[in-house]
């Protein structure tokens, strides 16, 4: 949860994959504004790679690229916004929104944060670092994450979780460079993007089981919103 909160058991929801594809399609469309060829557009290349990792249909992916690049004649207009505040029990939260209707998104955030506390700009962002976040897994036996981080130019890493996924942290400007270097050091990149990481996350052990459930329910409700791209919670573990 330290890098990006992930909903538990999200795969059991019937529409989970559809929501994921929708969020990734937005990322692709935004990236494609700077060119439809992933070879010449680093941001698009990373978005496309992430979409392929989760088996987005090729037709869906290609359509998103063409829409974003203005090749279909459609007008695509998304605005990005960051909302800050607290989940229940004072867990800091940052929410990245990408929407075609800022008034709707703002209204939704006010409603969703009723169980927490919606803040203003700077309320919690001071306690988060803006970084490149690269999720990768060992592709070869004996691949050493620490050595790979040093050789590829990452700033730091979070050791592999139970799924075997290591989180490499980079300077924002080095995200593409590091993500392209990691495969040569034995790691397959699963996702690479800019995001936020809490500096002083709340220890889940300091919350009761009931309180932790309230926090997770709050985060899940945020994540389910169609305009929300990513949810970052200051919760360790």
One Martini backbone bead per residue (centre of mass of N, CA, C, O) as a GRO file, in nm:
protein
  237
    1UNK     BB    1   0.051   0.067  -0.006
    2UNK     BB    2   0.291   0.271  -0.035
    3UNK     BB    3   0.237   0.341  -0.340
    4UNK     BB    4  -0.033   0.174  -0.425
    5UNK     BB    5  -0.338   0.114  -0.379
    6UNK     BB    6  -0.497  -0.216  -0.357
    7UNK     BB    7  -0.751  -0.399  -0.424
    8UNK     BB    8  -0.907  -0.651  -0.287
    9UNK     BB    9  -1.033  -0.885  -0.490
   10UNK     BB   10  -1.085  -0.746  -0.775
   11UNK     BB   11  -1.122  -1.004  -0.967
   12UNK     BB   12  -1.430  -1.070  -0.869
   13UNK     BB   13  -1.522  -0.849  -1.035
   14UNK     BB   14  -1.694  -0.830  -1.327
   15UNK     BB   15  -1.583  -0.511  -1.396
   16UNK     BB   16  -1.275  -0.480  -1.345
   17UNK     BB   17  -1.145  -0.497  -1.629
   18UNK     BB   18  -1.307  -0.267  -1.757
   19UNK     BB   19  -1.195  -0.047  -1.569
   20UNK     BB   20  -0.900  -0.087  -1.637
   21UNK     BB   21  -0.920  -0.029  -1.940
   22UNK     BB   22  -1.031   0.256  -1.908
   23UNK     BB   23  -0.784   0.376  -1.761
   24UNK     BB   24  -0.570   0.298  -1.975
   25UNK     BB   25  -0.698   0.448  -2.214
   26UNK     BB   26  -0.649   0.727  -2.097
   27UNK     BB   27  -0.344   0.712  -2.086
   28UNK     BB   28  -0.309   0.669  -2.390
   29UNK     BB   29  -0.452   0.925  -2.497
   30UNK     BB   30  -0.269   1.128  -2.356
   31UNK     BB   31   0.002   1.026  -2.477
   32UNK     BB   32  -0.089   1.051  -2.792
   33UNK     BB   33  -0.067   1.362  -2.822
   34UNK     BB   34   0.266   1.316  -2.877
   35UNK     BB   35   0.208   1.057  -3.043
   36UNK     BB   36   0.147   0.734  -3.214
   37UNK     BB   37   0.451   0.642  -3.164
   38UNK     BB   38   0.615   0.458  -2.930
   39UNK     BB   39   0.913   0.504  -3.028
   40UNK     BB   40   0.867   0.842  -2.990
   41UNK     BB   41   0.691   0.772  -2.711
   42UNK     BB   42   0.742   0.705  -2.393
   43UNK     BB   43   0.466   0.726  -2.257
   44UNK     BB   44   0.320   0.541  -2.457
   45UNK     BB   45   0.493   0.291  -2.430
   46UNK     BB   46   0.425   0.238  -2.128
   47UNK     BB   47   0.115   0.220  -2.164
   48UNK     BB   48   0.116  -0.015  -2.364
   49UNK     BB   49   0.266  -0.221  -2.193
   50UNK     BB   50   0.057  -0.228  -1.966
   51UNK     BB   51  -0.182  -0.321  -2.141
   52UNK     BB   52  -0.051  -0.590  -2.235
   53UNK     BB   53  -0.014  -0.721  -1.950
   54UNK     BB   54  -0.356  -0.722  -1.930
   55UNK     BB   55  -0.484  -0.793  -2.214
   56UNK     BB   56  -0.554  -0.583  -2.409
   57UNK     BB   57  -0.716  -0.533  -2.673
   58UNK     BB   58  -0.602  -0.430  -2.973
   59UNK     BB   59  -0.846  -0.256  -3.060
   60UNK     BB   60  -0.854  -0.083  -2.803
   61UNK     BB   61  -0.567   0.026  -2.818
   62UNK     BB   62  -0.575   0.150  -3.106
   63UNK     BB   63  -0.815   0.341  -3.052
   64UNK     BB   64  -0.681   0.509  -2.830
   65UNK     BB   65  -0.449   0.618  -2.998
   66UNK     BB   66  -0.618   0.757  -3.223
   67UNK     BB   67  -0.778   0.944  -3.042
   68UNK     BB   68  -0.540   1.092  -2.905
   69UNK     BB   69  -0.410   1.175  -3.201
   70UNK     BB   70  -0.660   1.260  -3.396
   71UNK     BB   71  -0.751   1.012  -3.620
   72UNK     BB   72  -1.093   1.014  -3.588
   73UNK     BB   73  -1.225   1.318  -3.530
   74UNK     BB   74  -1.227   1.323  -3.233
   75UNK     BB   75  -1.291   1.483  -2.922
   76UNK     BB   76  -1.043   1.482  -2.668
   77UNK     BB   77  -1.117   1.569  -2.315
   78UNK     BB   78  -0.886   1.590  -2.049
   79UNK     BB   79  -0.860   1.630  -1.695
   80UNK     BB   80  -0.637   1.695  -1.437
   81UNK     BB   81  -0.648   1.584  -1.086
   82UNK     BB   82  -0.585   1.657  -0.735
   83UNK     BB   83  -0.668   1.485  -0.438
   84UNK     BB   84  -0.685   1.566  -0.086
   85UNK     BB   85  -0.658   1.368   0.227
   86UNK     BB   86  -0.868   1.157   0.439
   87UNK     BB   87  -0.915   0.884   0.573
   88UNK     BB   88  -1.000   0.705   0.797
   89UNK     BB   89  -0.794   0.758   1.065
   90UNK     BB   90  -0.577   0.954   0.923
   91UNK     BB   91  -0.529   0.861   0.628
   92UNK     BB   92  -0.348   0.946   0.375
   93UNK     BB   93  -0.461   1.095   0.051
   94UNK     BB   94  -0.419   1.041  -0.305
   95UNK     BB   95  -0.593   1.160  -0.609
   96UNK     BB   96  -0.619   1.063  -0.941
   97UNK     BB   97  -0.769   1.255  -1.201
   98UNK     BB   98  -0.954   1.172  -1.512
   99UNK     BB   99  -1.158   1.408  -1.696
  100UNK     BB  100  -1.460   1.535  -1.882
  101UNK     BB  101  -1.580   1.636  -1.580
  102UNK     BB  102  -1.505   1.839  -1.324
  103UNK     BB  103  -1.775   1.872  -1.171
  104UNK     BB  104  -1.833   1.574  -1.126
  105UNK     BB  105  -1.570   1.500  -0.983
  106UNK     BB  106  -1.597   1.697  -0.745
  107UNK     BB  107  -1.863   1.586  -0.640
  108UNK     BB  108  -1.767   1.295  -0.591
  109UNK     BB  109  -1.543   1.363  -0.387
  110UNK     BB  110  -1.723   1.487  -0.170
  111UNK     BB  111  -1.883   1.228  -0.121
  112UNK     BB  112  -1.649   1.019  -0.070
  113UNK     BB  113  -1.520   1.210   0.175
  114UNK     BB  114  -1.733   1.187   0.408
  115UNK     BB  115  -1.565   0.940   0.554
  116UNK     BB  116  -1.358   1.167   0.570
  117UNK     BB  117  -1.121   1.419   0.439
  118UNK     BB  118  -1.124   1.700   0.253
  119UNK     BB  119  -0.879   1.883   0.103
  120UNK     BB  120  -0.626   2.081   0.007
  121UNK     BB  121  -0.367   2.201  -0.130
  122UNK     BB  122  -0.115   2.042   0.078
  123UNK     BB  123  -0.229   1.863   0.304
  124UNK     BB  124  -0.042   1.581   0.202
  125UNK     BB  125   0.186   1.619  -0.021
  126UNK     BB  126   0.431   1.673   0.176
  127UNK     BB  127   0.413   1.337   0.248
  128UNK     BB  128   0.503   1.303  -0.057
  129UNK     BB  129   0.657   1.143  -0.326
  130UNK     BB  130   0.768   1.213  -0.653
  131UNK     BB  131   0.777   0.927  -0.874
  132UNK     BB  132   0.912   0.654  -1.013
  133UNK     BB  133   0.718   0.353  -1.092
  134UNK     BB  134   0.845   0.010  -1.088
  135UNK     BB  135   0.720  -0.292  -1.189
  136UNK     BB  136   0.892  -0.607  -1.116
  137UNK     BB  137   1.021  -0.925  -1.233
  138UNK     BB  138   1.188  -1.201  -1.228
  139UNK     BB  139   1.338  -1.366  -1.523
  140UNK     BB  140   1.579  -1.483  -1.354
  141UNK     BB  141   1.773  -1.676  -1.188
  142UNK     BB  142   1.921  -1.476  -0.940
  143UNK     BB  143   1.809  -1.208  -0.949
  144UNK     BB  144   1.925  -0.885  -0.843
  145UNK     BB  145   1.779  -0.604  -0.725
  146UNK     BB  146   2.009  -0.427  -0.620
  147UNK     BB  147   2.188  -0.443  -0.874
  148UNK     BB  148   1.975  -0.348  -1.077
  149UNK     BB  149   1.929  -0.069  -0.957
  150UNK     BB  150   2.216   0.036  -0.992
  151UNK     BB  151   2.257  -0.024  -1.300
  152UNK     BB  152   1.979   0.129  -1.394
  153UNK     BB  153   1.929   0.397  -1.188
  154UNK     BB  154   1.797   0.365  -0.928
  155UNK     BB  155   1.722   0.489  -0.609
  156UNK     BB  156   1.524   0.248  -0.526
  157UNK     BB  157   1.359  -0.017  -0.325
  158UNK     BB  158   1.108  -0.275  -0.301
  159UNK     BB  159   1.073  -0.560  -0.207
  160UNK     BB  160   0.937  -0.838  -0.273
  161UNK     BB  161   0.646  -0.974  -0.276
  162UNK     BB  162   0.431  -1.241  -0.277
  163UNK     BB  163   0.435  -1.204  -0.611
  164UNK     BB  164   0.735  -1.101  -0.697
  165UNK     BB  165   0.722  -0.780  -0.672
  166UNK     BB  166   0.921  -0.512  -0.761
  167UNK     BB  167   0.996  -0.178  -0.647
  168UNK     BB  168   1.106   0.083  -0.842
  169UNK     BB  169   1.281   0.388  -0.778
  170UNK     BB  170   1.263   0.715  -0.936
  171UNK     BB  171   1.330   0.962  -1.107
  172UNK     BB  172   1.116   1.108  -1.314
  173UNK     BB  173   1.334   1.144  -1.554
  174UNK     BB  174   1.420   0.810  -1.530
  175UNK     BB  175   1.193   0.610  -1.599
  176UNK     BB  176   1.254   0.512  -1.891
  177UNK     BB  177   1.549   0.432  -1.857
  178UNK     BB  178   1.507   0.214  -1.635
  179UNK     BB  179   1.288   0.037  -1.775
  180UNK     BB  180   1.492  -0.035  -2.016
  181UNK     BB  181   1.728  -0.162  -1.830
  182UNK     BB  182   1.621  -0.404  -1.653
  183UNK     BB  183   1.618  -0.653  -1.853
  184UNK     BB  184   1.941  -0.671  -1.854
  185UNK     BB  185   1.900  -0.750  -1.517
  186UNK     BB  186   1.647  -0.972  -1.489
  187UNK     BB  187   1.380  -0.785  -1.554
  188UNK     BB  188   1.030  -0.757  -1.570
  189UNK     BB  189   0.817  -0.521  -1.681
  190UNK     BB  190   0.485  -0.426  -1.575
  191UNK     BB  191   0.528  -0.119  -1.477
  192UNK     BB  192   0.534   0.247  -1.572
  193UNK     BB  193   0.525   0.542  -1.359
  194UNK     BB  194   0.393   0.810  -1.217
  195UNK     BB  195   0.400   0.894  -0.857
  196UNK     BB  196   0.322   0.813  -0.511
  197UNK     BB  197   0.500   0.830  -0.186
  198UNK     BB  198   0.509   0.778   0.136
  199UNK     BB  199   0.698   0.885   0.414
  200UNK     BB  200   0.463   0.833   0.669
  201UNK     BB  201   0.322   0.567   0.721
  202UNK     BB  202   0.072   0.388   0.840
  203UNK     BB  203   0.031   0.147   1.074
  204UNK     BB  204  -0.187  -0.113   1.074
  205UNK     BB  205  -0.133  -0.200   1.378
  206UNK     BB  206  -0.276   0.079   1.485
  207UNK     BB  207  -0.526  -0.076   1.389
  208UNK     BB  208  -0.809  -0.207   1.379
  209UNK     BB  209  -0.992  -0.421   1.200
  210UNK     BB  210  -1.227  -0.220   1.164
  211UNK     BB  211  -1.062   0.025   1.073
  212UNK     BB  212  -0.925  -0.108   0.828
  213UNK     BB  213  -1.190  -0.166   0.680
  214UNK     BB  214  -1.274   0.130   0.648
  215UNK     BB  215  -1.034   0.216   0.478
  216UNK     BB  216  -1.069   0.006   0.244
  217UNK     BB  217  -1.355   0.093   0.163
  218UNK     BB  218  -1.282   0.380   0.089
  219UNK     BB  219  -1.069   0.311  -0.132
  220UNK     BB  220  -1.258   0.140  -0.310
  221UNK     BB  221  -1.456   0.367  -0.380
  222UNK     BB  222  -1.254   0.540  -0.527
  223UNK     BB  223  -1.157   0.323  -0.739
  224UNK     BB  224  -1.455   0.292  -0.872
  225UNK     BB  225  -1.423   0.550  -1.002
  226UNK     BB  226  -1.408   0.655  -1.331
  227UNK     BB  227  -1.210   0.917  -1.277
  228UNK     BB  228  -1.016   0.731  -1.134
  229UNK     BB  229  -0.682   0.627  -1.155
  230UNK     BB  230  -0.536   0.687  -0.866
  231UNK     BB  231  -0.445   0.551  -0.537
  232UNK     BB  232  -0.289   0.707  -0.250
  233UNK     BB  233  -0.168   0.559   0.053
  234UNK     BB  234  -0.067   0.608   0.400
  235UNK     BB  235   0.000   0.272   0.401
  236UNK     BB  236   0.151   0.019   0.519
  237UNK     BB  237   0.234  -0.293   0.330
   0.00000   0.00000   0.00000
